[in-house]
Amino acid sequence: MTSAVARVQTALGAALRARVAGDDAQQRAAVIWDSPGRRWFTPQDPVWRVHADAAMFPGGVCALLLQMLHPMAMAGVAGHSGYKGDPWGRLQRTSSYLAATTFGTVERAEETIAHVRGIHERVRGKDALGRPYHASDPHLLMWVHVAEIASFLRAYQAFSGSPLTPAEADTYVAQAGVAAGLLGVLDPPTSVAGLEAVLAAYRPELQATPEAREAARFLLAEPPLPVSARPGYWAIAAGGVSLLEPWGREMLRLPRSPLLARSVLRPLGRASAGTVRWAMAGVDREAS
């Protein structure tokens, strides 16, 4: 690799990391990764492999789109997350939570979970249908959890280049449930079959409210990025959209054609994840 290409690789990786994890990402990463102490998982564990991979970028887009189809979850996002005023801050808080609970020491993971539980206790209101919601409601927490890990798993299987075996996929679901259980999810699923069953059980509750469609437009059509950065982001977003089931795309008024998903959106997602993986390798090289 020439020095010019290496500089581009490192610069792109640093820019991506700053967007996802914040300007102080390097310092916070050092605390999470380098602190001595017992951890729940190792680099060989499926949850570590999935959450460390660039497929998390399109997976995160899919998770947000799927989560917003529950009116109560969408109301919590619209009313309390500041997703329009501070979308990158919300992303950075989410990525910090995942990093701490996947890669950090048990002590740091438990502190992070306790902090988020405290925030959830204060988040409450009414959804678009006038129903009261509370972010600490175990039923609502379950939806957010299963939508998230289903999206991450689908993205890894589609875009990582080294998909998990069926047994490893079951282990991923179980391992992702460790933090979820401490956060307040009751009996999180421990297998892919269990995960799919829970997702199916929530289908009657899902609805694309006007707030959900507005959030989808913001996420997909009007991202808070410079014009020069939008094509790369749209490639990532295309991968995320391709991971949604056709019924989810239809509810959000997104292209539902399976052929389009397979032949256009999925390849864009694969290419974008590969680019992110290449760029982040430059950051890792500089840190080593």
Short mmCIF file of C-alpha atoms in Angstrom, two decimals:
data_model
loop_
_atom_site.label_atom_id
_atom_site.label_comp_id
_atom_site.label_asym_id
_atom_site.label_seq_id
_atom_site.Cartn_x
_atom_site.Cartn_y
_atom_site.Cartn_z
CA MET A 1 0.00 0.00 0.00
CA THR A 2 1.39 3.42 -0.94
CA SER A 3 1.74 6.10 1.69
CA ALA A 4 -0.93 8.23 -0.03
CA VAL A 5 -3.46 5.39 0.04
CA ALA A 6 -2.58 4.66 3.66
CA ARG A 7 -3.20 8.30 4.56
CA VAL A 8 -6.60 8.22 2.86
CA GLN A 9 -7.45 4.98 4.64
CA THR A 10 -6.49 6.36 8.04
CA ALA A 11 -8.25 9.68 7.48
CA LEU A 12 -11.47 7.99 6.39
CA GLY A 13 -11.34 5.58 9.31
CA ALA A 14 -10.75 8.40 11.79
CA ALA A 15 -13.66 10.39 10.35
CA LEU A 16 -16.00 7.39 10.58
CA ARG A 17 -14.94 6.65 14.14
CA ALA A 18 -15.49 10.27 15.18
CA ARG A 19 -19.00 10.23 13.71
CA VAL A 20 -19.97 6.97 15.36
CA ALA A 21 -18.13 7.23 18.67
CA GLY A 22 -17.37 10.95 19.11
CA ASP A 23 -14.29 13.13 18.94
CA ASP A 24 -12.91 11.52 22.09
CA ALA A 25 -13.39 8.01 20.65
CA GLN A 26 -9.73 7.07 20.98
CA GLN A 27 -9.62 7.93 24.67
CA ARG A 28 -12.90 6.17 25.48
CA ALA A 29 -11.89 3.14 23.45
CA ALA A 30 -8.69 2.88 25.46
CA VAL A 31 -10.73 2.80 28.67
CA ILE A 32 -13.08 0.13 27.34
CA TRP A 33 -10.52 -2.10 25.62
CA ASP A 34 -7.42 -1.65 27.77
CA SER A 35 -8.83 -1.62 31.32
CA PRO A 36 -7.87 -4.80 33.18
CA GLY A 37 -10.63 -6.92 34.62
CA ARG A 38 -13.01 -9.78 33.96
CA ARG A 39 -15.16 -9.54 30.84
CA TRP A 40 -18.32 -11.33 29.85
CA PHE A 41 -16.99 -12.16 26.37
CA THR A 42 -13.78 -12.85 24.44
CA PRO A 43 -12.78 -12.04 20.84
CA GLN A 44 -13.75 -15.59 19.88
CA ASP A 45 -17.34 -15.19 21.06
CA PRO A 46 -20.01 -14.58 18.42
CA VAL A 47 -21.29 -11.41 20.10
CA TRP A 48 -17.79 -9.91 20.05
CA ARG A 49 -17.29 -10.83 16.39
CA VAL A 50 -20.65 -9.41 15.31
CA HIS A 51 -20.42 -6.16 17.27
CA ALA A 52 -16.85 -5.51 16.18
CA ASP A 53 -17.58 -5.87 12.46
CA ALA A 54 -18.27 -3.14 9.92
CA ALA A 55 -21.60 -4.83 9.11
CA MET A 56 -22.88 -3.03 12.20
CA PHE A 57 -23.17 0.14 10.08
CA PRO A 58 -25.96 -1.10 7.78
CA GLY A 59 -27.23 -3.23 10.65
CA GLY A 60 -27.70 -0.12 12.75
CA VAL A 61 -29.76 1.54 10.02
CA CYS A 62 -31.96 -1.55 9.78
CA ALA A 63 -32.39 -1.63 13.56
CA LEU A 64 -33.54 1.99 13.70
CA LEU A 65 -36.04 1.50 10.87
CA LEU A 66 -37.45 -1.65 12.43
CA GLN A 67 -37.63 -0.24 15.95
CA MET A 68 -39.55 2.85 14.81
CA LEU A 69 -42.42 0.66 13.58
CA HIS A 70 -43.57 0.24 17.17
CA PRO A 71 -45.54 3.42 17.98
CA MET A 72 -44.41 3.50 21.60
CA ALA A 73 -40.75 3.05 20.72
CA MET A 74 -41.10 5.73 18.04
CA ALA A 75 -42.73 8.12 20.50
CA GLY A 76 -39.83 7.65 22.89
CA VAL A 77 -37.34 8.41 20.14
CA ALA A 78 -39.26 11.44 18.87
CA GLY A 79 -39.93 12.87 22.30
CA HIS A 80 -36.72 12.20 24.20
CA SER A 81 -33.76 11.20 22.04
CA GLY A 82 -33.14 14.44 20.18
CA TYR A 83 -32.60 12.45 17.01
CA LYS A 84 -33.06 15.51 14.78
CA GLY A 85 -31.28 18.07 16.89
CA ASP A 86 -28.40 15.79 17.85
CA PRO A 87 -28.49 12.65 15.68
CA TRP A 88 -24.78 11.95 15.98
CA GLY A 89 -24.91 12.30 19.75
CA ARG A 90 -27.65 9.68 19.88
CA LEU A 91 -25.60 7.36 17.67
CA GLN A 92 -22.52 7.89 19.80
CA ARG A 93 -24.39 7.08 23.00
CA THR A 94 -25.72 3.88 21.45
CA SER A 95 -22.30 2.82 20.17
CA SER A 96 -20.74 3.54 23.57
CA TYR A 97 -23.35 1.35 25.26
CA LEU A 98 -22.74 -1.54 22.86
CA ALA A 99 -18.96 -1.20 23.21
CA ALA A 100 -19.05 -1.12 27.00
CA THR A 101 -21.41 -4.08 27.33
CA THR A 102 -19.67 -6.20 24.69
CA PHE A 103 -15.96 -5.41 25.03
CA GLY A 104 -15.62 -3.72 28.42
CA THR A 105 -15.01 -5.15 31.85
CA VAL A 106 -17.97 -6.53 33.76
CA GLU A 107 -17.71 -3.60 36.14
CA ARG A 108 -17.89 -1.05 33.34
CA ALA A 109 -20.70 -2.94 31.59
CA GLU A 110 -22.79 -3.00 34.75
CA GLU A 111 -22.15 0.70 35.41
CA THR A 112 -23.22 1.54 31.87
CA ILE A 113 -26.39 -0.54 32.15
CA ALA A 114 -27.28 1.09 35.48
CA HIS A 115 -26.81 4.54 33.90
CA VAL A 116 -29.13 3.69 31.01
CA ARG A 117 -31.72 2.21 33.37
CA GLY A 118 -31.72 5.51 35.24
CA ILE A 119 -32.39 7.37 32.00
CA HIS A 120 -35.20 4.99 31.08
CA GLU A 121 -36.95 5.69 34.37
CA ARG A 122 -37.37 9.32 33.29
CA VAL A 123 -38.55 8.63 29.74
CA ARG A 124 -42.32 8.43 29.54
CA GLY A 125 -45.20 10.02 27.65
CA LYS A 126 -47.94 9.13 25.16
CA ASP A 127 -47.54 7.63 21.72
CA ALA A 128 -49.21 8.76 18.49
CA LEU A 129 -52.32 6.74 19.41
CA GLY A 130 -52.61 8.42 22.81
CA ARG A 131 -51.40 5.43 24.80
CA PRO A 132 -49.04 5.99 27.72
CA TYR A 133 -45.57 4.50 27.45
CA HIS A 134 -42.61 4.16 29.79
CA ALA A 135 -39.13 3.35 28.49
CA SER A 136 -38.51 0.93 31.36
CA ASP A 137 -41.57 -1.18 30.43
CA PRO A 138 -40.20 -4.73 29.93
CA HIS A 139 -42.51 -5.30 26.96
CA LEU A 140 -41.20 -2.22 25.16
CA LEU A 141 -37.61 -3.04 26.11
CA MET A 142 -38.06 -6.50 24.60
CA TRP A 143 -39.14 -5.01 21.26
CA VAL A 144 -36.17 -2.66 21.14
CA HIS A 145 -33.83 -5.53 22.02
CA VAL A 146 -35.10 -8.09 19.51
CA ALA A 147 -35.36 -5.56 16.68
CA GLU A 148 -31.78 -4.53 17.35
CA ILE A 149 -30.11 -7.92 17.59
CA ALA A 150 -32.11 -9.36 14.69
CA SER A 151 -30.86 -6.48 12.54
CA PHE A 152 -27.26 -6.86 13.67
CA LEU A 153 -27.34 -10.60 13.05
CA ARG A 154 -28.89 -10.22 9.60
CA ALA A 155 -26.27 -7.63 8.68
CA TYR A 156 -23.39 -9.79 9.84
CA GLN A 157 -24.69 -12.82 7.99
CA ALA A 158 -25.16 -10.78 4.80
CA PHE A 159 -22.12 -8.49 4.80
CA SER A 160 -19.32 -9.86 6.98
CA GLY A 161 -17.99 -12.43 4.54
CA SER A 162 -17.72 -14.95 7.40
CA PRO A 163 -21.27 -15.72 8.53
CA LEU A 164 -21.94 -17.50 11.78
CA THR A 165 -22.92 -21.14 11.80
CA PRO A 166 -26.45 -21.89 13.04
CA ALA A 167 -25.04 -22.86 16.45
CA GLU A 168 -22.94 -19.68 16.61
CA ALA A 169 -25.97 -17.60 15.64
CA ASP A 170 -27.91 -19.12 18.54
CA THR A 171 -25.00 -18.30 20.84
CA TYR A 172 -24.99 -14.71 19.56
CA VAL A 173 -28.64 -14.30 20.47
CA ALA A 174 -28.03 -15.72 23.94
CA GLN A 175 -24.93 -13.60 24.55
CA ALA A 176 -26.66 -10.42 23.40
CA GLY A 177 -29.34 -11.16 25.97
CA VAL A 178 -26.91 -10.91 28.92
CA ALA A 179 -26.90 -7.11 28.98
CA ALA A 180 -30.55 -6.97 27.91
CA GLY A 181 -31.62 -9.00 30.93
CA LEU A 182 -29.81 -6.63 33.28
CA LEU A 183 -31.35 -3.67 31.48
CA GLY A 184 -34.84 -4.94 32.24
CA VAL A 185 -35.80 -7.32 29.42
CA LEU A 186 -37.60 -10.30 30.89
CA ASP A 187 -36.47 -13.67 29.52
CA PRO A 188 -34.68 -12.45 26.38
CA PRO A 189 -34.55 -15.07 23.61
CA THR A 190 -31.59 -17.43 23.60
CA SER A 191 -31.80 -18.84 20.06
CA VAL A 192 -32.54 -17.63 16.55
CA ALA A 193 -35.81 -19.55 16.57
CA GLY A 194 -36.78 -17.86 19.82
CA LEU A 195 -35.78 -14.47 18.42
CA GLU A 196 -37.90 -14.94 15.30
CA ALA A 197 -40.85 -16.09 17.41
CA VAL A 198 -40.70 -12.96 19.56
CA LEU A 199 -40.44 -10.73 16.49
CA ALA A 200 -43.48 -12.41 14.96
CA ALA A 201 -45.46 -11.96 18.17
CA TYR A 202 -44.98 -8.17 17.96
CA ARG A 203 -46.25 -7.89 14.37
CA PRO A 204 -49.86 -7.01 15.36
CA GLU A 205 -48.53 -4.07 17.44
CA LEU A 206 -46.50 -2.52 14.63
CA GLN A 207 -47.67 0.51 12.72
CA ALA A 208 -45.96 3.12 10.58
CA THR A 209 -47.11 6.30 12.28
CA PRO A 210 -46.55 9.70 10.63
CA GLU A 211 -43.69 10.18 13.11
CA ALA A 212 -42.09 6.92 11.95
CA ARG A 213 -42.29 7.87 8.29
CA GLU A 214 -40.89 11.31 9.05
CA ALA A 215 -37.99 9.74 10.98
CA ALA A 216 -37.35 7.32 8.09
CA ARG A 217 -37.20 10.23 5.64
CA PHE A 218 -34.76 12.03 7.91
CA LEU A 219 -32.60 8.93 8.26
CA LEU A 220 -32.60 7.95 4.59
CA ALA A 221 -33.25 11.03 2.47
CA GLU A 222 -32.06 13.97 4.56
CA PRO A 223 -29.08 12.77 6.62
CA PRO A 224 -27.25 15.54 8.52
CA LEU A 225 -24.10 15.18 6.43
CA PRO A 226 -22.16 17.28 3.95
CA VAL A 227 -23.23 16.68 0.36
CA SER A 228 -19.87 15.04 -0.38
CA ALA A 229 -20.41 12.43 2.32
CA ARG A 230 -23.97 11.51 1.41
CA PRO A 231 -23.30 8.96 -1.36
CA GLY A 232 -21.24 6.81 0.99
CA TYR A 233 -23.90 7.08 3.68
CA TRP A 234 -26.66 6.23 1.22
CA ALA A 235 -24.78 3.04 0.27
CA ILE A 236 -24.71 2.05 3.95
CA ALA A 237 -28.39 2.95 4.29
CA ALA A 238 -29.26 0.91 1.19
CA GLY A 239 -27.74 -2.11 2.87
CA GLY A 240 -29.82 -1.45 5.98
CA VAL A 241 -33.03 -1.12 3.97
CA SER A 242 -32.28 -4.38 2.15
CA LEU A 243 -32.26 -6.24 5.47
CA LEU A 244 -35.85 -5.26 6.29
CA GLU A 245 -38.59 -7.72 5.50
CA PRO A 246 -40.79 -6.61 2.55
CA TRP A 247 -43.66 -5.89 4.94
CA GLY A 248 -41.44 -3.51 6.92
CA ARG A 249 -40.35 -1.68 3.78
CA GLU A 250 -43.97 -1.45 2.66
CA MET A 251 -45.07 0.02 6.00
CA LEU A 252 -42.41 2.73 5.76
CA ARG A 253 -43.20 3.33 2.06
CA LEU A 254 -39.79 2.10 0.99
CA PRO A 255 -39.12 -0.04 -2.12
CA ARG A 256 -40.42 -3.50 -1.30
CA SER A 257 -39.29 -5.44 -4.37
CA PRO A 258 -37.24 -8.50 -3.35
CA LEU A 259 -35.43 -8.27 -6.70
CA LEU A 260 -34.38 -4.68 -6.00
CA ALA A 261 -33.23 -5.66 -2.52
CA ARG A 262 -31.16 -8.57 -3.84
CA SER A 263 -29.72 -6.99 -6.96
CA VAL A 264 -29.18 -3.36 -5.96
CA LEU A 265 -29.57 -2.61 -2.25
CA ARG A 266 -27.80 -5.71 -0.92
CA PRO A 267 -24.68 -5.25 -3.12
CA LEU A 268 -24.49 -1.60 -2.10
CA GLY A 269 -24.61 -2.65 1.54
CA ARG A 270 -21.91 -5.26 1.00
CA ALA A 271 -19.65 -2.74 -0.76
CA SER A 272 -20.19 -0.08 1.89
CA ALA A 273 -19.43 -2.49 4.74
CA GLY A 274 -16.25 -3.53 2.94
CA THR A 275 -15.21 0.10 2.58
CA VAL A 276 -15.86 0.78 6.26
CA ARG A 277 -13.92 -2.35 7.21
CA TRP A 278 -10.97 -1.20 5.07
CA ALA A 279 -11.04 2.30 6.54
CA MET A 280 -11.21 1.10 10.15
CA ALA A 281 -8.24 -1.18 9.51
CA GLY A 282 -6.23 1.98 8.92
CA VAL A 283 -7.21 3.32 12.31
CA ASP A 284 -6.31 0.01 13.95
CA ARG A 285 -2.93 0.05 12.20
CA GLU A 286 -2.16 3.54 13.49
CA ALA A 287 -3.15 2.56 17.03
CA SER A 288 -0.94 -0.54 17.07
#
